[in-house]
XYZ file of N, CA and C in Angstrom:
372
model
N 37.765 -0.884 8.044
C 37.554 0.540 7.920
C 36.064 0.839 7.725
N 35.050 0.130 7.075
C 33.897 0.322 6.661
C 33.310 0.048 7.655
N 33.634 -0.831 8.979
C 33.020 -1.254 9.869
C 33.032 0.060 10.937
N 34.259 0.734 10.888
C 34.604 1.311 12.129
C 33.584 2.725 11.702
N 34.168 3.185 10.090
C 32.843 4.111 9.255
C 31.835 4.454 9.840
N 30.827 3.178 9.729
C 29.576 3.243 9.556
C 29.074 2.973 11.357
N 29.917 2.777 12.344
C 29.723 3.125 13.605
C 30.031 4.026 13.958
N 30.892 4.841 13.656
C 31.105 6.675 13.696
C 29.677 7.143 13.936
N 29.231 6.691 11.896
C 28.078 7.760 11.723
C 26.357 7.223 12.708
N 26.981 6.507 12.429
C 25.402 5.495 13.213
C 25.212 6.246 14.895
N 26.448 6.487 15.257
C 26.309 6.848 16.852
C 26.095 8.294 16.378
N 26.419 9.115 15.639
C 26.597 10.500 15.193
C 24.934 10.386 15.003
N 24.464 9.943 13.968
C 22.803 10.344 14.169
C 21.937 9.711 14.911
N 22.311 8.540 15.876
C 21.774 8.317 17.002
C 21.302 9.305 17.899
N 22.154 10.732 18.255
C 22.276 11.288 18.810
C 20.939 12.417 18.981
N 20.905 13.189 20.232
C 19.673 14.067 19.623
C 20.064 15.064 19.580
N 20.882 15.640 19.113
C 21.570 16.934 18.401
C 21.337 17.142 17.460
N 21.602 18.135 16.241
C 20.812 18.242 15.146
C 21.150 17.459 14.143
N 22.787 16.567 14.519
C 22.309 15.196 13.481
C 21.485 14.561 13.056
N 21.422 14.181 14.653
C 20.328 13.169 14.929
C 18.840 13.594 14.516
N 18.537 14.589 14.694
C 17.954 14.948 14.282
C 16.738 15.281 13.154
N 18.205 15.179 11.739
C 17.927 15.227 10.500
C 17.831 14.176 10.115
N 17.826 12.744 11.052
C 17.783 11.338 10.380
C 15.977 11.181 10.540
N 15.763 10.044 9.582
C 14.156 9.793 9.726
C 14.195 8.997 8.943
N 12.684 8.105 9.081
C 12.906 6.773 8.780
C 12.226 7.073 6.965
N 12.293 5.826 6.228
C 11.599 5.615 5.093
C 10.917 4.256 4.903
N 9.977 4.307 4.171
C 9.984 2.920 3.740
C 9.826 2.607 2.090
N 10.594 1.547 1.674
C 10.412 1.279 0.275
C 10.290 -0.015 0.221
N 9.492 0.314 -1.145
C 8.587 -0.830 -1.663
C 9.289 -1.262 -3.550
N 9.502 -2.149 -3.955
C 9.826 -3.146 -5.127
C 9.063 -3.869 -5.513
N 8.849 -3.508 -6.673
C 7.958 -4.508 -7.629
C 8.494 -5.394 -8.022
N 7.989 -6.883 -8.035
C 9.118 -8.250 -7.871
C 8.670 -8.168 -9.663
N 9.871 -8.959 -10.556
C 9.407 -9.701 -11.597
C 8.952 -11.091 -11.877
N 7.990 -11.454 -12.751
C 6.962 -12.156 -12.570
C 5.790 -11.622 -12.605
N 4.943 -12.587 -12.874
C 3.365 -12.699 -12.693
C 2.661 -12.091 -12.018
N 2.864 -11.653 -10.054
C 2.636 -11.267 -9.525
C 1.848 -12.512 -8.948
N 0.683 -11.918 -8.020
C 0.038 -12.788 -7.079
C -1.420 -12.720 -7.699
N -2.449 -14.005 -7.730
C -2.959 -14.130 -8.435
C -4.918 -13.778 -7.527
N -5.388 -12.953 -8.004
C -6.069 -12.063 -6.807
C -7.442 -12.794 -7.032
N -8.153 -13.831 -6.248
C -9.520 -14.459 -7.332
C -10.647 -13.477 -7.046
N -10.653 -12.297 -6.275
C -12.306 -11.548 -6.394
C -11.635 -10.644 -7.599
N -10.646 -10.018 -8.287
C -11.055 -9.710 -9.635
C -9.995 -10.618 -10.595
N -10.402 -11.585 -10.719
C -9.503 -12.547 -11.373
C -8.538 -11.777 -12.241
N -7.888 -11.440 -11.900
C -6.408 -10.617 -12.371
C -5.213 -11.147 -11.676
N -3.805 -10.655 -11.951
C -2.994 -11.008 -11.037
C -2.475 -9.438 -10.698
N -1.816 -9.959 -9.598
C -1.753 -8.197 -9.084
C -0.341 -8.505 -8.962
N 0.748 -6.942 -8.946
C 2.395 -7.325 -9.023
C 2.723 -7.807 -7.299
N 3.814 -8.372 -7.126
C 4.155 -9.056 -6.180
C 5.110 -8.075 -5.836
N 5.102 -7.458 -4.815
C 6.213 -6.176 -3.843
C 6.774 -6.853 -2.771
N 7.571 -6.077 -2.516
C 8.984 -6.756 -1.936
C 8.986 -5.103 -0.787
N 8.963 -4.948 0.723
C 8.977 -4.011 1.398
C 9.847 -3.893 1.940
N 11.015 -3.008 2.287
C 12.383 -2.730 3.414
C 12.234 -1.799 3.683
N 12.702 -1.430 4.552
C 13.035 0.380 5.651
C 14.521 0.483 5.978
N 14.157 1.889 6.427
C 15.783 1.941 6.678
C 15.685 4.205 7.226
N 16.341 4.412 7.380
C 16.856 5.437 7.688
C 17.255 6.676 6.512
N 17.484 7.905 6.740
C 17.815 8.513 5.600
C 18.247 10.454 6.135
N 18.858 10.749 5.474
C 18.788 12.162 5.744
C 18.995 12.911 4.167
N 18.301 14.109 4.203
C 18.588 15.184 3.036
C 19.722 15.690 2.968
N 20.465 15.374 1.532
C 21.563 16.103 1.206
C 21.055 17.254 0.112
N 22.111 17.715 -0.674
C 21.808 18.670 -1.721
C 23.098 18.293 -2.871
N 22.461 18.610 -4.133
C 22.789 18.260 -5.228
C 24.469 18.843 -5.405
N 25.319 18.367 -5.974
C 26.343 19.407 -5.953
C 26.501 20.306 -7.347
N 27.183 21.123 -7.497
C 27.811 21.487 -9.069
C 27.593 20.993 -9.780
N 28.237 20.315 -9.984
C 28.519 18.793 -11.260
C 26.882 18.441 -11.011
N 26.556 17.548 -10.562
C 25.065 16.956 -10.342
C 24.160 18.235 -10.975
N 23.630 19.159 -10.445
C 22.916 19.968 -11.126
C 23.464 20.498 -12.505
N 24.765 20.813 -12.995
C 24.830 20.403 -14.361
C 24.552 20.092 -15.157
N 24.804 17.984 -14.831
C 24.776 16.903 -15.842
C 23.473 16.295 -15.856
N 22.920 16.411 -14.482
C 21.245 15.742 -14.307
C 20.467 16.749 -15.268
N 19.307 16.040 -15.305
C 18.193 16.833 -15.961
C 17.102 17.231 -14.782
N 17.474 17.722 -13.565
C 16.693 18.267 -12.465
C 15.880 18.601 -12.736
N 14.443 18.439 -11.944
C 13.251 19.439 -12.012
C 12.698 19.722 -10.651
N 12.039 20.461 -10.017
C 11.578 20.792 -9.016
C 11.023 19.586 -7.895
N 10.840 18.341 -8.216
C 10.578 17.320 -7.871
C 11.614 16.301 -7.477
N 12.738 16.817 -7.918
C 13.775 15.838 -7.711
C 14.533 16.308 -6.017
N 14.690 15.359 -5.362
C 15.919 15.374 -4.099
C 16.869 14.249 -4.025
N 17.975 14.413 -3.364
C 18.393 13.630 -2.786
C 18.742 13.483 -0.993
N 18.891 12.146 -1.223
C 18.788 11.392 -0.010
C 20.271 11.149 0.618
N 20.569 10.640 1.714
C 21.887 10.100 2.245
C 21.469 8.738 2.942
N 21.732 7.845 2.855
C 21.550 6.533 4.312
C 22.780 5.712 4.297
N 22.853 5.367 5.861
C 24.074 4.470 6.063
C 23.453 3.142 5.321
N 24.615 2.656 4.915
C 24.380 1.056 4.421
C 23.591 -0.054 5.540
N 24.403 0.298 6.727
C 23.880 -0.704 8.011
C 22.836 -0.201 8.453
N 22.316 0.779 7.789
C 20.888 1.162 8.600
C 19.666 0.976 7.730
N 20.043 0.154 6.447
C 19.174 0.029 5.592
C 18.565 -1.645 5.596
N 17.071 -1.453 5.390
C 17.146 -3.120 5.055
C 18.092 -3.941 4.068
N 18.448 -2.883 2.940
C 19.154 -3.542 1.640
C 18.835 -2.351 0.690
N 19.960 -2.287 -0.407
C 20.030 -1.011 -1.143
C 19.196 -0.811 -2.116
N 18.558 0.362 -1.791
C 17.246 0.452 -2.793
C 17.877 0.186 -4.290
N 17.349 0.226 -5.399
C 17.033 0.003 -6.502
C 16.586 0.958 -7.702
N 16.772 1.321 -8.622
C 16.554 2.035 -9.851
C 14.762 1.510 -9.865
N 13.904 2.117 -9.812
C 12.370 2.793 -10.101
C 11.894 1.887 -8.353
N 12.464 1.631 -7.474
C 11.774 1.237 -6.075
C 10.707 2.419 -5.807
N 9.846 2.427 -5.083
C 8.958 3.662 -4.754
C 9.300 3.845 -3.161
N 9.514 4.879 -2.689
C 10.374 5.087 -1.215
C 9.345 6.140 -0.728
N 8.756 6.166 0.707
C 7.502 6.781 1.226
C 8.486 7.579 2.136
N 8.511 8.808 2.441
C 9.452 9.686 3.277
C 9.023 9.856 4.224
N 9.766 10.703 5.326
C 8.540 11.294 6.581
C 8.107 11.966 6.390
N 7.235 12.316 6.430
C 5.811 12.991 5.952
C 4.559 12.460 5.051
N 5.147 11.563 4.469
C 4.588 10.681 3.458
C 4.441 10.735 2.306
N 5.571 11.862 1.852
C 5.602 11.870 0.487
C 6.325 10.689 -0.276
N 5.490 10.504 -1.336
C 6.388 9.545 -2.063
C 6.855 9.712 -3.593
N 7.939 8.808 -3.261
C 9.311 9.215 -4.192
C 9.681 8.253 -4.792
N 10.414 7.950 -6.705
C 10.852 7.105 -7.371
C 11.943 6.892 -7.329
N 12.777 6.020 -7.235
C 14.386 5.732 -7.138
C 15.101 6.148 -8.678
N 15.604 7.240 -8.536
C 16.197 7.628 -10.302
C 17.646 6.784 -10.162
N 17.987 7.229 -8.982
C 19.764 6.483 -8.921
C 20.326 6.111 -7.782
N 20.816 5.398 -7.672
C 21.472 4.799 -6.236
C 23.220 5.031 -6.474
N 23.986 6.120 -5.606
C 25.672 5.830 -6.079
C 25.798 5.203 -4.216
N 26.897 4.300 -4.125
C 27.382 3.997 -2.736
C 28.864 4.631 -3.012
N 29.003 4.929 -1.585
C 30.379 5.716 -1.728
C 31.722 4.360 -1.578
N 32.779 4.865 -2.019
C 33.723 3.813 -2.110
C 34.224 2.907 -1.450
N 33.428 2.955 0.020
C 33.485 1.732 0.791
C 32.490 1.154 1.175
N 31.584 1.649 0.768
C 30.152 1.389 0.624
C 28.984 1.361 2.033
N 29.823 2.796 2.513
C 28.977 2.722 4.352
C 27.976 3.309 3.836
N 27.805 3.805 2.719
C 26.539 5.413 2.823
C 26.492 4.959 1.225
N 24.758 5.607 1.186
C 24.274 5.617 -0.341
C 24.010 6.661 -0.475
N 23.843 7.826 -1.501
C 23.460 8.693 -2.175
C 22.286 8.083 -2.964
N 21.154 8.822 -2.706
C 19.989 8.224 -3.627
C 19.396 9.382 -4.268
N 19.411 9.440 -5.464
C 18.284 10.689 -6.329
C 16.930 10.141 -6.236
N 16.179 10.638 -6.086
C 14.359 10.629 -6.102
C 13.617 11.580 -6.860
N 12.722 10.967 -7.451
C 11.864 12.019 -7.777
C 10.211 11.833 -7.224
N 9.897 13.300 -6.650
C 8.662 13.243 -5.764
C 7.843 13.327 -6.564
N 6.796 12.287 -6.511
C 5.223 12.492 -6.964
C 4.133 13.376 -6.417
Protein backbone atom coordinates (compact mmCIF):
# COMPACT_ATOMS: atom_id res chain seq x y z
CA UNK A 1 0.00 0.00 0.00
CA UNK A 2 2.84 2.50 0.84
CA UNK A 3 4.45 1.55 -2.33
CA UNK A 4 1.45 2.02 -4.57
CA UNK A 5 0.89 5.61 -2.12
CA UNK A 6 3.84 7.17 -2.73
CA UNK A 7 3.67 6.46 -6.72
CA UNK A 8 0.22 8.06 -6.90
CA UNK A 9 1.72 11.16 -5.37
CA UNK A 10 5.17 11.16 -6.99
CA UNK A 11 3.45 11.05 -10.59
CA UNK A 12 0.78 13.69 -9.17
CA UNK A 13 3.66 16.30 -8.58
CA UNK A 14 5.71 15.18 -11.36
CA UNK A 15 3.23 16.74 -13.30
CA UNK A 16 3.16 20.41 -14.60
CA UNK A 17 -0.15 21.34 -13.37
CA UNK A 18 -0.39 23.22 -10.33
CA UNK A 19 0.69 20.22 -8.29
CA UNK A 20 3.47 19.92 -9.81
CA UNK A 21 3.98 22.91 -9.57
CA UNK A 22 3.95 23.62 -5.85
CA UNK A 23 6.74 20.93 -5.47
CA UNK A 24 10.45 22.38 -5.14
CA UNK A 25 13.47 21.18 -4.13
CA UNK A 26 15.35 21.72 -0.55
CA UNK A 27 18.42 21.05 0.79
CA UNK A 28 19.37 20.03 4.39
CA UNK A 29 22.21 20.01 6.25
CA UNK A 30 23.04 17.95 9.98
CA UNK A 31 25.42 18.56 12.34
CA UNK A 32 27.18 15.11 12.97
CA UNK A 33 28.10 14.35 16.80
CA UNK A 34 31.60 14.38 17.65
CA UNK A 35 34.58 16.46 17.40
CA UNK A 36 34.00 17.57 14.07
CA UNK A 37 36.84 17.93 11.46
CA UNK A 38 39.98 19.18 12.55
CA UNK A 39 40.74 22.58 10.43
CA UNK A 40 44.91 23.28 10.72
CA UNK A 41 44.88 27.15 9.27
CA UNK A 42 42.82 28.04 12.49
CA UNK A 43 43.72 25.17 14.59
CA UNK A 44 40.19 24.58 15.80
CA UNK A 45 37.94 21.79 14.91
CA UNK A 46 35.04 22.72 12.92
CA UNK A 47 31.44 20.51 13.28
CA UNK A 48 31.26 17.69 10.78
CA UNK A 49 27.70 18.06 8.50
CA UNK A 50 26.03 15.51 6.97
CA UNK A 51 24.02 17.05 3.48
CA UNK A 52 20.60 15.39 1.79
CA UNK A 53 17.91 16.89 -0.57
CA UNK A 54 14.80 16.01 -1.38
CA UNK A 55 11.58 17.67 -2.50
CA UNK A 56 8.84 19.50 -0.54
CA UNK A 57 5.61 21.44 -0.82
CA UNK A 58 3.76 24.11 1.63
CA UNK A 59 1.05 22.98 3.72
CA UNK A 60 -0.80 25.04 6.47
CA UNK A 61 -1.10 24.53 10.09
CA UNK A 62 -4.43 23.03 11.14
CA UNK A 63 -6.82 23.93 14.25
CA UNK A 64 -5.39 21.79 16.69
CA UNK A 65 -1.66 22.71 15.51
CA UNK A 66 -2.16 26.44 15.83
CA UNK A 67 -3.73 25.87 19.23
CA UNK A 68 -1.22 23.58 20.93
CA UNK A 69 2.08 24.95 19.08
CA UNK A 70 3.59 28.03 20.29
CA UNK A 71 3.56 29.63 16.56
CA UNK A 72 5.22 32.77 15.63
CA UNK A 73 5.39 34.49 12.37
CA UNK A 74 8.47 32.52 11.36
CA UNK A 75 7.17 29.26 11.68
CA UNK A 76 5.82 26.99 8.38
CA UNK A 77 5.19 23.88 7.48
CA UNK A 78 6.35 21.64 4.93
CA UNK A 79 4.92 18.30 3.15
CA UNK A 80 7.55 15.69 1.31
CA UNK A 81 7.09 12.26 0.01
CA UNK A 82 9.29 9.81 1.91
CA UNK A 83 10.73 8.41 -1.58
CA UNK A 84 11.59 11.72 -2.64
CA UNK A 85 13.71 12.47 0.22
CA UNK A 86 17.37 11.65 0.74
CA UNK A 87 16.34 10.42 4.38
CA UNK A 88 14.05 12.01 7.06
CA UNK A 89 15.11 15.17 8.28
CA UNK A 90 15.71 15.48 11.96
CA UNK A 91 14.77 17.70 15.08
CA UNK A 92 17.28 21.13 14.79
CA UNK A 93 18.64 19.90 10.84
CA UNK A 94 18.96 23.39 9.04
CA UNK A 95 16.82 22.99 5.60
CA UNK A 96 17.64 25.85 2.73
CA UNK A 97 14.15 26.35 0.72
CA UNK A 98 13.58 27.70 -2.77
CA UNK A 99 14.40 30.86 -2.58
CA UNK A 100 16.97 30.35 -0.09
CA UNK A 101 15.53 30.91 2.89
CA UNK A 102 16.65 29.03 5.67
CA UNK A 103 14.85 27.07 8.14
CA UNK A 104 15.30 24.92 11.61
CA UNK A 105 13.69 21.49 11.88
CA UNK A 106 11.19 22.03 15.10
CA UNK A 107 9.35 18.60 14.22
CA UNK A 108 9.18 15.87 11.87
CA UNK A 109 5.43 13.73 12.13
CA UNK A 110 5.34 10.81 9.14
CA UNK A 111 1.95 9.87 8.37
CA UNK A 112 0.87 6.27 9.27
CA UNK A 113 2.37 4.56 6.51
CA UNK A 114 5.02 6.61 6.32
CA UNK A 115 4.82 7.88 2.39
CA UNK A 116 4.78 11.68 3.44
CA UNK A 117 6.38 13.78 6.30
CA UNK A 118 4.91 16.79 7.81
CA UNK A 119 7.80 19.01 8.88
CA UNK A 120 7.42 22.30 11.19
CA UNK A 121 10.29 24.90 10.51
CA UNK A 122 11.19 27.82 11.79
CA UNK A 123 12.59 30.62 9.34
CA UNK A 124 15.64 32.58 10.18
Amino acid sequence: MREELQGDLAEAFASDDDLGQAYDAFIGERVLPGDGVYNPDTGTYEPAKHAYNGSYWREEFTFAEIQSLDLGSADIKIGMLASAVDEMPQVDDSITLAGGAEARVISVTPDPVGATYAVHLKVS
